[in-house]
CSV table of C-alpha atoms in Angstrom, one decimal:
chain,number,residue,atom,x,y,z
A,20,MET,CA,102.5,84.1,-90.0
A,21,THR,CA,105.0,84.5,-87.2
A,22,GLN,CA,107.9,82.0,-87.2
A,23,THR,CA,108.2,79.6,-84.3
A,24,LEU,CA,111.0,79.8,-81.7
A,25,HIS,CA,112.3,76.4,-80.6
A,26,ILE,CA,113.8,76.0,-77.1
A,27,VAL,CA,115.8,73.0,-76.1
A,28,GLY,CA,115.6,72.4,-72.4
A,29,GLY,CA,112.9,73.3,-69.8
A,30,GLY,CA,115.1,74.3,-66.9
A,31,MET,CA,115.3,77.8,-65.4
A,32,ALA,CA,116.7,79.3,-68.6
A,33,GLY,CA,114.5,77.5,-71.1
A,34,ALA,CA,111.3,78.1,-69.1
A,35,GLU,CA,112.1,81.8,-68.7
A,36,ALA,CA,113.0,82.2,-72.4
A,37,ALA,CA,109.8,80.5,-73.5
A,38,TRP,CA,107.7,82.8,-71.3
A,39,GLN,CA,109.4,86.0,-72.5
A,40,ALA,CA,109.1,85.1,-76.1
A,41,ALA,CA,105.4,83.9,-75.8
A,42,GLN,CA,104.6,87.1,-74.0
A,43,MET,CA,106.0,89.0,-76.9
A,44,GLY,CA,103.6,87.2,-79.3
A,45,VAL,CA,106.0,84.6,-80.7
A,46,PRO,CA,104.9,80.9,-80.8
A,47,VAL,CA,107.3,78.6,-78.8
A,48,VAL,CA,108.0,74.9,-78.8
A,49,ILE,CA,109.9,73.6,-75.7
A,50,HIS,CA,111.9,70.5,-76.4
A,51,GLU,CA,112.4,68.8,-73.0
A,52,MET,CA,113.6,65.3,-73.0
A,53,ARG,CA,112.5,64.6,-69.4
A,54,PRO,CA,110.8,62.5,-68.1
A,55,LYS,CA,111.2,60.3,-71.2
A,56,VAL,CA,115.0,60.6,-70.9
A,57,GLY,CA,116.2,61.2,-67.3
A,58,THR,CA,119.4,62.7,-65.9
A,59,PHE,CA,121.5,62.0,-62.8
A,60,ALA,CA,120.1,64.9,-60.8
A,61,HIS,CA,116.5,65.4,-61.9
A,62,ARG,CA,113.6,63.5,-60.3
A,63,THR,CA,110.6,64.7,-62.3
A,64,GLY,CA,109.5,66.0,-65.7
A,65,TYR,CA,108.6,69.4,-64.4
A,66,PHE,CA,110.1,72.6,-65.9
A,67,ALA,CA,112.5,74.6,-63.7
A,68,GLU,CA,113.1,71.7,-61.3
A,69,MET,CA,115.6,72.7,-58.6
A,70,VAL,CA,118.2,70.0,-58.3
A,71,CYS,CA,120.8,71.5,-56.0
A,72,SER,CA,120.1,74.2,-53.4
A,73,ASN,CA,116.6,75.6,-53.0
A,74,SER,CA,117.9,79.1,-52.5
A,75,PHE,CA,117.9,82.0,-55.0
A,76,ARG,CA,120.3,83.7,-52.5
A,77,SER,CA,120.0,87.3,-51.3
A,78,ASP,CA,116.8,89.2,-52.1
A,79,ASP,CA,118.3,92.6,-51.1
A,80,HIS,CA,118.1,94.7,-54.2
A,81,GLU,CA,119.6,97.8,-52.6
A,82,ARG,CA,123.1,96.6,-51.9
A,83,ASN,CA,123.5,93.1,-53.3
A,84,ALA,CA,124.2,92.1,-56.9
A,85,VAL,CA,122.1,89.0,-57.0
A,86,GLY,CA,119.2,90.9,-55.3
A,87,LEU,CA,119.5,93.5,-58.0
A,88,LEU,CA,119.2,90.8,-60.6
A,89,HIS,CA,116.0,89.7,-58.8
A,90,TRP,CA,114.7,93.2,-59.2
A,91,GLU,CA,115.6,93.4,-62.9
A,92,MET,CA,113.9,90.1,-63.6
A,93,ARG,CA,110.8,91.2,-61.8
A,94,ALA,CA,110.8,94.5,-63.6
A,95,ALA,CA,110.9,92.5,-66.9
A,96,GLY,CA,107.9,90.4,-66.0
A,97,GLY,CA,110.0,87.3,-65.3
A,98,LEU,CA,108.1,84.1,-64.7
A,99,ILE,CA,110.8,82.5,-62.6
A,100,MET,CA,111.0,85.3,-60.1
A,101,GLU,CA,107.2,85.7,-59.9
A,102,LEU,CA,106.7,82.1,-59.0
A,103,ALA,CA,109.8,81.9,-56.8
A,104,THR,CA,108.4,84.8,-54.8
A,105,ALA,CA,104.9,83.1,-54.7
A,106,HIS,CA,106.5,79.9,-53.3
A,107,ARG,CA,109.1,81.4,-51.0
A,108,LEU,CA,110.1,79.9,-47.7
A,109,PRO,CA,111.3,81.7,-44.6
A,110,ALA,CA,115.1,82.1,-45.0
A,111,GLY,CA,116.1,85.4,-43.4
A,112,GLY,CA,117.3,87.8,-46.1
A,113,ALA,CA,117.5,85.1,-48.8
A,114,LEU,CA,114.9,83.9,-51.2
A,115,ALA,CA,114.5,80.2,-50.6
A,116,VAL,CA,111.9,78.3,-52.6
A,117,ASP,CA,109.5,75.4,-52.0
A,118,ARG,CA,110.9,73.2,-54.8
A,119,ASP,CA,108.1,71.0,-56.0
A,120,PRO,CA,105.2,73.5,-55.9
A,121,PHE,CA,107.4,76.0,-57.6
A,122,ALA,CA,108.3,73.6,-60.5
A,123,GLU,CA,104.7,72.5,-60.8
A,124,ALA,CA,103.6,76.1,-61.0
A,125,VAL,CA,106.1,77.0,-63.7
A,126,THR,CA,105.1,74.0,-65.7
A,127,ALA,CA,101.3,74.7,-65.3
A,128,ARG,CA,101.8,78.4,-66.3
A,129,LEU,CA,103.7,77.5,-69.5
A,130,GLN,CA,101.4,74.7,-70.4
A,131,ALA,CA,98.4,77.0,-70.1
A,132,HIS,CA,99.9,79.7,-72.4
A,133,PRO,CA,98.2,79.6,-75.8
A,134,LEU,CA,101.5,80.2,-77.7
A,135,VAL,CA,103.6,77.5,-75.9
A,136,SER,CA,103.7,73.8,-76.8
A,137,LEU,CA,105.9,71.0,-75.6
A,138,THR,CA,107.6,67.9,-77.1
A,139,CYS,CA,109.4,65.3,-75.0
A,140,GLU,CA,111.7,64.0,-77.7
A,141,GLU,CA,115.4,64.3,-77.1
A,142,VAL,CA,117.3,66.7,-79.5
A,143,THR,CA,120.6,65.1,-80.5
A,144,GLU,CA,121.8,67.3,-83.3
A,145,LEU,CA,122.1,71.1,-83.8
A,146,PRO,CA,119.4,72.2,-86.1
A,147,SER,CA,120.5,73.8,-89.3
A,148,ASP,CA,117.6,76.2,-89.8
A,149,GLY,CA,114.9,78.0,-87.9
A,150,HIS,CA,115.2,80.0,-84.7
A,151,TRP,CA,116.6,77.9,-81.7
A,152,ILE,CA,117.7,78.5,-78.2
A,153,ILE,CA,119.9,75.8,-76.6
A,154,ALA,CA,119.2,75.9,-72.8
A,155,THR,CA,120.2,72.4,-71.8
A,156,GLY,CA,122.1,73.4,-68.7
A,157,PRO,CA,124.9,71.6,-67.0
A,158,LEU,CA,123.4,68.2,-67.8
A,159,THR,CA,123.3,68.4,-71.6
A,160,SER,CA,122.8,65.0,-73.0
A,161,ALA,CA,125.8,63.1,-74.3
A,162,ALA,CA,124.6,63.2,-78.0
A,163,LEU,CA,123.8,66.9,-78.0
A,164,GLY,CA,127.0,67.7,-76.1
A,165,GLN,CA,129.0,65.9,-78.8
A,166,ALA,CA,127.1,67.8,-81.5
A,167,ILE,CA,128.0,71.1,-79.8
A,168,ARG,CA,131.7,70.1,-79.4
A,169,ALA,CA,131.8,69.1,-83.1
A,170,GLU,CA,130.4,72.5,-84.2
A,171,THR,CA,132.5,74.6,-81.9
A,172,GLY,CA,135.7,72.9,-83.0
A,173,ALA,CA,137.0,72.5,-79.4
A,174,GLU,CA,136.2,70.6,-76.3
A,175,ALA,CA,133.6,72.4,-74.1
A,176,LEU,CA,135.2,73.4,-70.8
A,177,ALA,CA,134.0,71.4,-67.8
A,178,PHE,CA,133.9,71.5,-64.1
A,179,PHE,CA,132.2,69.4,-61.4
A,180,ASP,CA,129.1,70.4,-59.4
A,181,ALA,CA,128.3,68.9,-56.1
A,182,ILE,CA,124.9,68.5,-54.4
A,183,ALA,CA,124.2,68.9,-50.7
A,184,PRO,CA,122.3,66.3,-48.7
A,185,ILE,CA,118.7,66.9,-47.5
A,186,VAL,CA,117.6,65.7,-44.0
A,187,TYR,CA,114.1,64.8,-42.7
A,188,ALA,CA,113.4,67.4,-40.0
A,189,GLU,CA,111.8,64.9,-37.6
A,190,SER,CA,115.0,63.0,-37.4
A,191,VAL,CA,117.1,65.9,-36.1
A,192,ASP,CA,117.7,65.9,-32.3
A,193,MET,CA,116.3,69.2,-31.2
A,194,SER,CA,117.6,68.8,-27.7
A,195,VAL,CA,121.0,69.5,-29.3
A,196,ALA,CA,120.1,71.6,-32.4
A,197,TRP,CA,118.1,74.9,-32.2
A,198,MET,CA,116.2,77.1,-34.6
A,199,GLN,CA,117.7,80.5,-35.4
A,200,SER,CA,118.6,82.6,-38.5
A,201,ARG,CA,122.1,84.0,-38.4
A,202,TYR,CA,122.1,87.4,-36.7
A,203,ASP,CA,118.3,86.9,-36.2
A,204,LYS,CA,117.6,88.1,-39.8
A,205,GLY,CA,114.0,88.1,-40.8
A,206,GLU,CA,111.0,90.2,-39.8
A,207,THR,CA,108.7,87.5,-38.5
A,208,ALA,CA,109.2,84.7,-36.0
A,209,GLU,CA,108.9,82.2,-38.8
A,210,GLU,CA,111.7,83.8,-40.8
A,211,GLN,CA,113.9,84.0,-37.8
A,212,THR,CA,113.6,80.3,-37.3
A,213,ALA,CA,114.1,79.2,-40.9
A,214,TYR,CA,117.4,77.4,-40.0
A,215,MET,CA,118.3,74.6,-37.7
A,216,ASN,CA,121.7,74.9,-36.1
A,217,CYS,CA,123.9,72.0,-34.9
A,218,PRO,CA,126.8,73.1,-32.6
A,219,MET,CA,130.3,71.6,-32.4
A,220,THR,CA,133.0,71.8,-29.8
A,221,ARG,CA,136.6,72.1,-30.9
A,222,ASP,CA,137.2,68.3,-30.3
A,223,GLN,CA,134.1,67.4,-32.3
A,224,TYR,CA,135.1,69.7,-35.2
A,225,GLU,CA,138.6,68.3,-35.3
A,226,ALA,CA,137.3,64.7,-35.3
A,227,PHE,CA,134.8,65.7,-38.0
A,228,VAL,CA,137.5,67.2,-40.3
A,229,ASP,CA,139.7,64.1,-39.8
A,230,ALA,CA,136.8,61.8,-40.8
A,231,LEU,CA,136.0,64.0,-43.8
A,232,LEU,CA,139.5,63.9,-45.0
A,233,ALA,CA,139.7,60.1,-44.6
A,234,ALA,CA,136.3,59.3,-46.2
A,235,GLU,CA,136.1,57.5,-49.4
A,236,LYS,CA,135.3,59.9,-52.3
A,237,THR,CA,133.7,59.5,-55.7
A,238,GLY,CA,136.5,59.3,-58.3
A,239,PHE,CA,136.6,60.7,-61.8
A,240,HIS,CA,136.7,58.9,-65.2
A,241,GLU,CA,140.0,58.5,-66.9
A,242,GLY,CA,141.1,61.7,-68.5
A,243,GLU,CA,138.9,63.9,-66.4
A,244,THR,CA,140.3,66.4,-64.0
A,245,ALA,CA,138.3,68.1,-61.2
A,246,GLY,CA,137.8,71.8,-61.8
A,247,TYR,CA,135.3,73.0,-59.2
A,248,PHE,CA,133.3,76.2,-59.2
A,249,ASP,CA,134.6,78.1,-56.1
A,250,GLY,CA,131.0,79.0,-55.0
A,251,CYS,CA,130.0,75.3,-54.8
A,252,LEU,CA,133.1,73.5,-53.5
A,253,PRO,CA,132.6,70.0,-51.9
A,254,ILE,CA,133.1,70.2,-48.1
A,255,GLU,CA,136.0,67.8,-48.3
A,256,VAL,CA,137.8,69.9,-50.9
A,257,MET,CA,137.4,72.9,-48.6
A,258,ALA,CA,138.8,70.8,-45.7
A,259,GLU,CA,141.8,69.9,-47.8
A,260,ARG,CA,142.6,73.6,-48.2
A,261,GLY,CA,143.2,73.9,-44.4
A,262,ARG,CA,141.7,72.6,-41.2
A,263,GLU,CA,140.0,76.0,-40.4
A,264,THR,CA,138.5,76.5,-43.8
A,265,LEU,CA,135.1,75.1,-43.0
A,266,ARG,CA,135.0,77.0,-39.7
A,267,PHE,CA,135.4,80.2,-41.6
A,268,GLY,CA,133.0,79.1,-44.4
A,269,PRO,CA,129.8,77.1,-44.2
A,270,MET,CA,130.4,76.1,-40.5
A,271,LYS,CA,131.2,79.6,-39.2
A,272,PRO,CA,129.7,80.1,-35.7
A,273,VAL,CA,129.1,83.8,-35.8
A,274,GLY,CA,125.7,85.5,-35.4
A,275,LEU,CA,124.3,82.5,-33.5
A,276,THR,CA,123.5,81.7,-29.9
A,277,ASN,CA,123.0,78.1,-28.7
A,278,ALA,CA,119.5,78.2,-27.2
A,279,HIS,CA,120.3,75.2,-25.0
A,280,ARG,CA,123.6,76.6,-23.7
A,281,PRO,CA,123.6,80.4,-24.4
A,282,GLU,CA,126.7,80.9,-22.2
A,283,VAL,CA,128.8,78.6,-24.4
A,284,LYS,CA,130.0,79.8,-27.8
A,285,PRO,CA,130.1,76.9,-30.3
A,286,TYR,CA,133.5,76.3,-32.0
A,287,ALA,CA,131.6,75.6,-35.3
A,288,VAL,CA,128.0,75.3,-36.4
A,289,VAL,CA,126.3,73.3,-39.2
A,290,GLN,CA,123.3,75.1,-40.5
A,291,LEU,CA,120.3,73.4,-42.2
A,292,ARG,CA,117.9,75.5,-44.2
A,293,ARG,CA,114.2,74.7,-44.6
A,294,ASP,CA,113.7,73.0,-48.0
A,295,ASN,CA,109.9,72.9,-48.3
A,296,LYS,CA,106.9,74.8,-47.0
A,297,LEU,CA,105.8,72.0,-44.7
A,298,GLY,CA,109.1,72.2,-42.9
A,299,THR,CA,109.6,68.5,-43.2
A,300,LEU,CA,112.9,68.7,-45.2
A,301,TYR,CA,116.1,70.7,-44.4
A,302,ASN,CA,119.0,71.2,-46.8
A,303,MET,CA,122.5,71.1,-45.3
A,304,VAL,CA,123.8,74.6,-46.1
A,305,GLY,CA,127.2,74.5,-48.0
A,306,PHE,CA,127.5,70.8,-47.5
A,307,GLN,CA,128.0,69.8,-51.2
A,308,THR,CA,130.0,66.6,-51.2
A,309,LYS,CA,131.6,63.9,-53.3
A,310,MET,CA,131.8,61.4,-50.5
A,311,LYS,CA,130.4,58.0,-51.4
A,312,TYR,CA,127.0,57.2,-49.9
A,313,GLY,CA,128.2,54.9,-47.1
A,314,ALA,CA,130.9,57.4,-46.1
A,315,GLN,CA,128.3,60.2,-46.0
A,316,LEU,CA,126.1,58.4,-43.6
A,317,SER,CA,128.9,57.7,-41.1
A,318,VAL,CA,130.6,61.1,-41.4
A,319,LEU,CA,127.5,63.3,-41.4
A,320,LYS,CA,126.1,61.4,-38.4
A,321,MET,CA,129.1,62.7,-36.4
A,322,ILE,CA,127.5,66.1,-36.4
A,323,PRO,CA,125.8,66.7,-33.0
A,324,GLY,CA,122.0,66.6,-33.5
A,325,LEU,CA,122.3,64.5,-36.7
A,326,GLN,CA,123.4,61.3,-35.0
A,327,ASP,CA,120.1,59.6,-35.8
A,328,ALA,CA,119.3,61.6,-38.9
A,329,SER,CA,117.5,60.2,-41.9
A,330,PHE,CA,118.3,61.6,-45.3
A,331,ALA,CA,115.7,62.3,-48.1
A,332,ARG,CA,118.7,62.7,-50.4
A,333,LEU,CA,122.4,62.2,-50.0
A,334,GLY,CA,124.9,64.4,-51.7
A,335,GLY,CA,126.4,63.7,-55.1
A,336,ILE,CA,128.6,65.1,-57.9
A,337,HIS,CA,128.1,65.4,-61.6
A,338,ARG,CA,130.0,66.8,-64.6
A,339,ASN,CA,128.9,70.3,-65.6
A,340,THR,CA,129.8,71.4,-69.1
A,341,PHE,CA,129.8,75.0,-70.4
A,342,LEU,CA,130.9,76.9,-73.5
A,343,ASN,CA,133.9,79.1,-73.8
A,344,SER,CA,131.4,81.8,-74.6
A,345,PRO,CA,133.7,84.8,-75.0
A,346,THR,CA,135.1,83.1,-78.2
A,347,LEU,CA,131.9,81.4,-79.4
A,348,LEU,CA,128.9,83.8,-78.8
A,349,ASP,CA,128.1,87.2,-80.1
A,350,ASP,CA,126.4,89.9,-78.0
A,351,GLN,CA,123.0,88.6,-79.1
A,352,MET,CA,124.0,85.3,-77.5
A,353,ARG,CA,124.1,83.6,-80.9
A,354,LEU,CA,126.7,81.0,-81.9
A,355,ARG,CA,129.0,82.9,-84.3
A,356,SER,CA,129.4,80.0,-86.6
A,357,ARG,CA,125.6,79.2,-86.6
A,358,PRO,CA,123.6,82.5,-86.0
A,359,ASN,CA,120.3,80.6,-86.0
A,360,LEU,CA,121.3,79.1,-82.6
A,361,ARG,CA,121.3,81.0,-79.3
A,362,PHE,CA,122.6,79.6,-76.1
A,363,ALA,CA,121.2,80.5,-72.6
A,364,GLY,CA,121.6,79.4,-69.0
A,365,GLN,CA,124.4,77.7,-67.2
A,366,VAL,CA,125.8,76.2,-70.5
A,367,THR,CA,126.9,79.8,-71.3
A,368,GLY,CA,129.2,80.0,-68.3
A,369,VAL,CA,127.0,81.8,-65.7
A,370,GLU,CA,126.5,80.1,-62.4
A,371,GLY,CA,123.4,79.9,-60.3
A,372,TYR,CA,119.6,79.5,-60.8
A,373,VAL,CA,119.0,83.3,-61.0
A,374,GLU,CA,121.8,84.0,-63.4
A,375,SER,CA,120.7,81.1,-65.6
A,376,ALA,CA,117.1,82.3,-65.7
A,377,ALA,CA,118.3,85.8,-66.4
A,378,MET,CA,120.2,84.7,-69.5
A,379,GLY,CA,117.1,82.8,-70.6
A,380,LEU,CA,115.1,86.0,-70.2
A,381,LEU,CA,117.5,87.9,-72.4
A,382,ALA,CA,117.8,85.1,-75.0
A,383,GLY,CA,114.1,84.7,-75.2
A,384,ARG,CA,113.6,88.5,-75.7
A,385,MET,CA,116.4,88.8,-78.2
A,386,ALA,CA,115.2,85.8,-80.3
A,387,ALA,CA,111.6,87.0,-80.2
A,388,ALA,CA,112.6,90.5,-81.3
A,389,GLU,CA,114.6,89.0,-84.2
A,390,ILE,CA,111.6,86.9,-85.3
A,391,LEU,CA,109.4,90.1,-85.1
A,392,GLY,CA,111.8,91.9,-87.4
A,393,HIS,CA,114.1,94.0,-85.2
A,394,THR,CA,117.2,93.8,-83.0
A,395,LEU,CA,117.0,94.1,-79.3
A,396,PRO,CA,120.3,95.4,-77.9
A,397,PRO,CA,121.7,93.9,-74.7
A,398,PRO,CA,121.0,95.8,-71.5
A,399,PRO,CA,123.7,98.4,-70.5
A,400,PRO,CA,126.7,96.9,-68.8
A,401,ASP,CA,126.0,98.8,-65.6
A,402,THR,CA,122.9,96.7,-65.1
A,403,ALA,CA,123.1,93.2,-63.5
A,404,MET,CA,121.9,91.4,-66.7
A,405,GLY,CA,124.1,93.6,-68.9
A,406,ALA,CA,127.1,93.0,-66.7
A,407,LEU,CA,126.6,89.2,-67.0
A,408,VAL,CA,126.0,89.1,-70.7
A,409,THR,CA,128.9,91.4,-71.4
A,410,HIS,CA,131.1,89.2,-69.3
A,411,ILE,CA,130.2,85.9,-71.1
A,412,THR,CA,130.2,87.3,-74.6
A,413,GLY,CA,133.5,89.1,-74.6
A,414,GLY,CA,134.2,90.8,-71.3
A,415,ALA,CA,135.9,87.8,-69.8
A,416,GLU,CA,139.4,86.5,-70.6
A,417,ALA,CA,138.7,83.6,-72.9
A,418,ARG,CA,141.9,81.7,-71.9
A,419,THR,CA,140.9,81.5,-68.2
A,420,PHE,CA,137.1,81.6,-68.6
A,421,GLN,CA,135.2,80.0,-65.7
A,422,PRO,CA,131.6,80.0,-64.6
A,423,MET,CA,130.7,83.2,-62.8
A,424,ASN,CA,127.9,84.4,-60.4
A,425,VAL,CA,126.7,88.0,-60.7
A,426,ASN,CA,128.8,90.3,-58.6
A,427,PHE,CA,129.7,94.0,-58.6
A,428,GLY,CA,133.2,93.3,-59.9
A,429,LEU,CA,131.6,92.7,-63.3
A,430,PHE,CA,130.1,96.2,-63.3
A,431,PRO,CA,131.8,99.4,-64.7
A,432,PRO,CA,133.3,101.2,-61.6
A,433,ILE,CA,131.3,103.9,-59.9
A,434,ASP,CA,132.7,107.4,-60.3
A,435,ALA,CA,134.5,108.0,-57.0
A,436,ARG,CA,134.7,111.8,-57.3
A,437,GLY,CA,133.3,113.6,-54.3
A,438,GLY,CA,135.2,111.5,-51.7
A,439,ARG,CA,135.6,107.9,-50.7
A,440,ARG,CA,132.4,105.8,-50.4
A,441,GLY,CA,131.9,103.1,-47.8
A,442,ARG,CA,131.1,99.7,-49.1
A,443,LYS,CA,127.3,99.9,-48.4
A,444,ASP,CA,127.1,103.3,-50.0
A,445,ARG,CA,129.1,102.1,-53.0
A,446,TYR,CA,126.9,99.1,-53.5
A,447,LYS,CA,123.8,101.3,-53.1
A,448,ALA,CA,125.2,103.6,-55.9
A,449,TYR,CA,125.7,100.5,-58.1
A,450,THR,CA,122.1,99.4,-57.6
A,451,ASP,CA,120.6,102.9,-58.1
A,452,ARG,CA,122.5,103.4,-61.3
A,453,ALA,CA,121.6,99.9,-62.6
A,454,LYS,CA,117.8,100.4,-61.9
A,455,SER,CA,117.8,103.6,-63.8
A,456,ALA,CA,119.7,102.1,-66.7
A,457,PHE,CA,117.6,98.9,-66.8
A,458,THR,CA,114.3,100.9,-66.7
A,459,GLY,CA,115.6,102.9,-69.7
A,460,TRP,CA,116.4,99.7,-71.5
A,461,LEU,CA,113.0,98.2,-70.9
A,462,ASN,CA,111.3,101.3,-72.1
A,463,GLY,CA,113.6,101.8,-75.1
């Protein structure tokens, strides 16, 4: 009788790991404490609930590293990518997802699988035997987090993640805001209008930055220091780095023309991306924040077009823990001190929904292969998945290890013989090489 694989956590990584292992013929039990035990960020008990952005970022698999990761996961029969694609929203070149229908579909598909079962009891200790994957993500419960720290012999590293506000579309003043994707990206009219844009003059921008800097912020507990992931900085932290930082970041005015005043170029623009298929909710792009709720309401309503806005969710901040994986995990994603335990997802030190799901895909396949009596090698390092798993299991400098999105800087360099390559040609060469290598790994 085939041994059972136990997976702790039903987020992106846990759901994908369960699907991959079950598809290989291995019985799986998912231990998900929600909804019995809630978290700061989750609202439901569904698997793969999206708690921050609703975007899987670029879907360009020809010249973009995260788009390449999308391609690899689809090639591997990934559940997360299949259902994200099925529930995509117009977002130009990005893959944005209708949150609730997506999570409901992931949950239904796993619950319908004959080899997958679920228990809603919280796991508070690290199991000493059996095959386990810990995929509890950034919001690992306090009890399990303490058990992990006790086993690893060192404090888990930590940083802080911020969540962006979501606005009710009907409350946006469309006599000020307009619909347009940056650079008019998207093939259909619907895709080209996936974003709302709120323009600012220079005086409005300066006043907004002043208010942002003066606003009351959420503090940290005694002994905690704020180490933010650079790809998810709170807007007030960006503003503290220089008054023009936001204007060259999430509020950049390039690639947009104000439909109400096309002859006037905005000094800055706040973009809101569609957050559900109905188009009733919009996410404030890049507006993660640690402002207190009262301050958020007053500061965000300074944005032209949002003066009467109603918010379905205000921004927030939470502690995000992850392992020093280069010192703790082997290339099979197993804890060196307890090889019956694998780790997957954000807790391993990858950042982003797609990266987390990809590490779940690998952990699920590796664990299933081990249960079935053989070893599955990690993908080659010149693939997107291989580059990520190589980075977290030994490629990164352990002393300065921080969460990382997939990027071409993690890949072995392309041979430059035959002349200099432009950036687009170089990225295309990376993706071509990766697709060939990943196909070989899948068929190996």
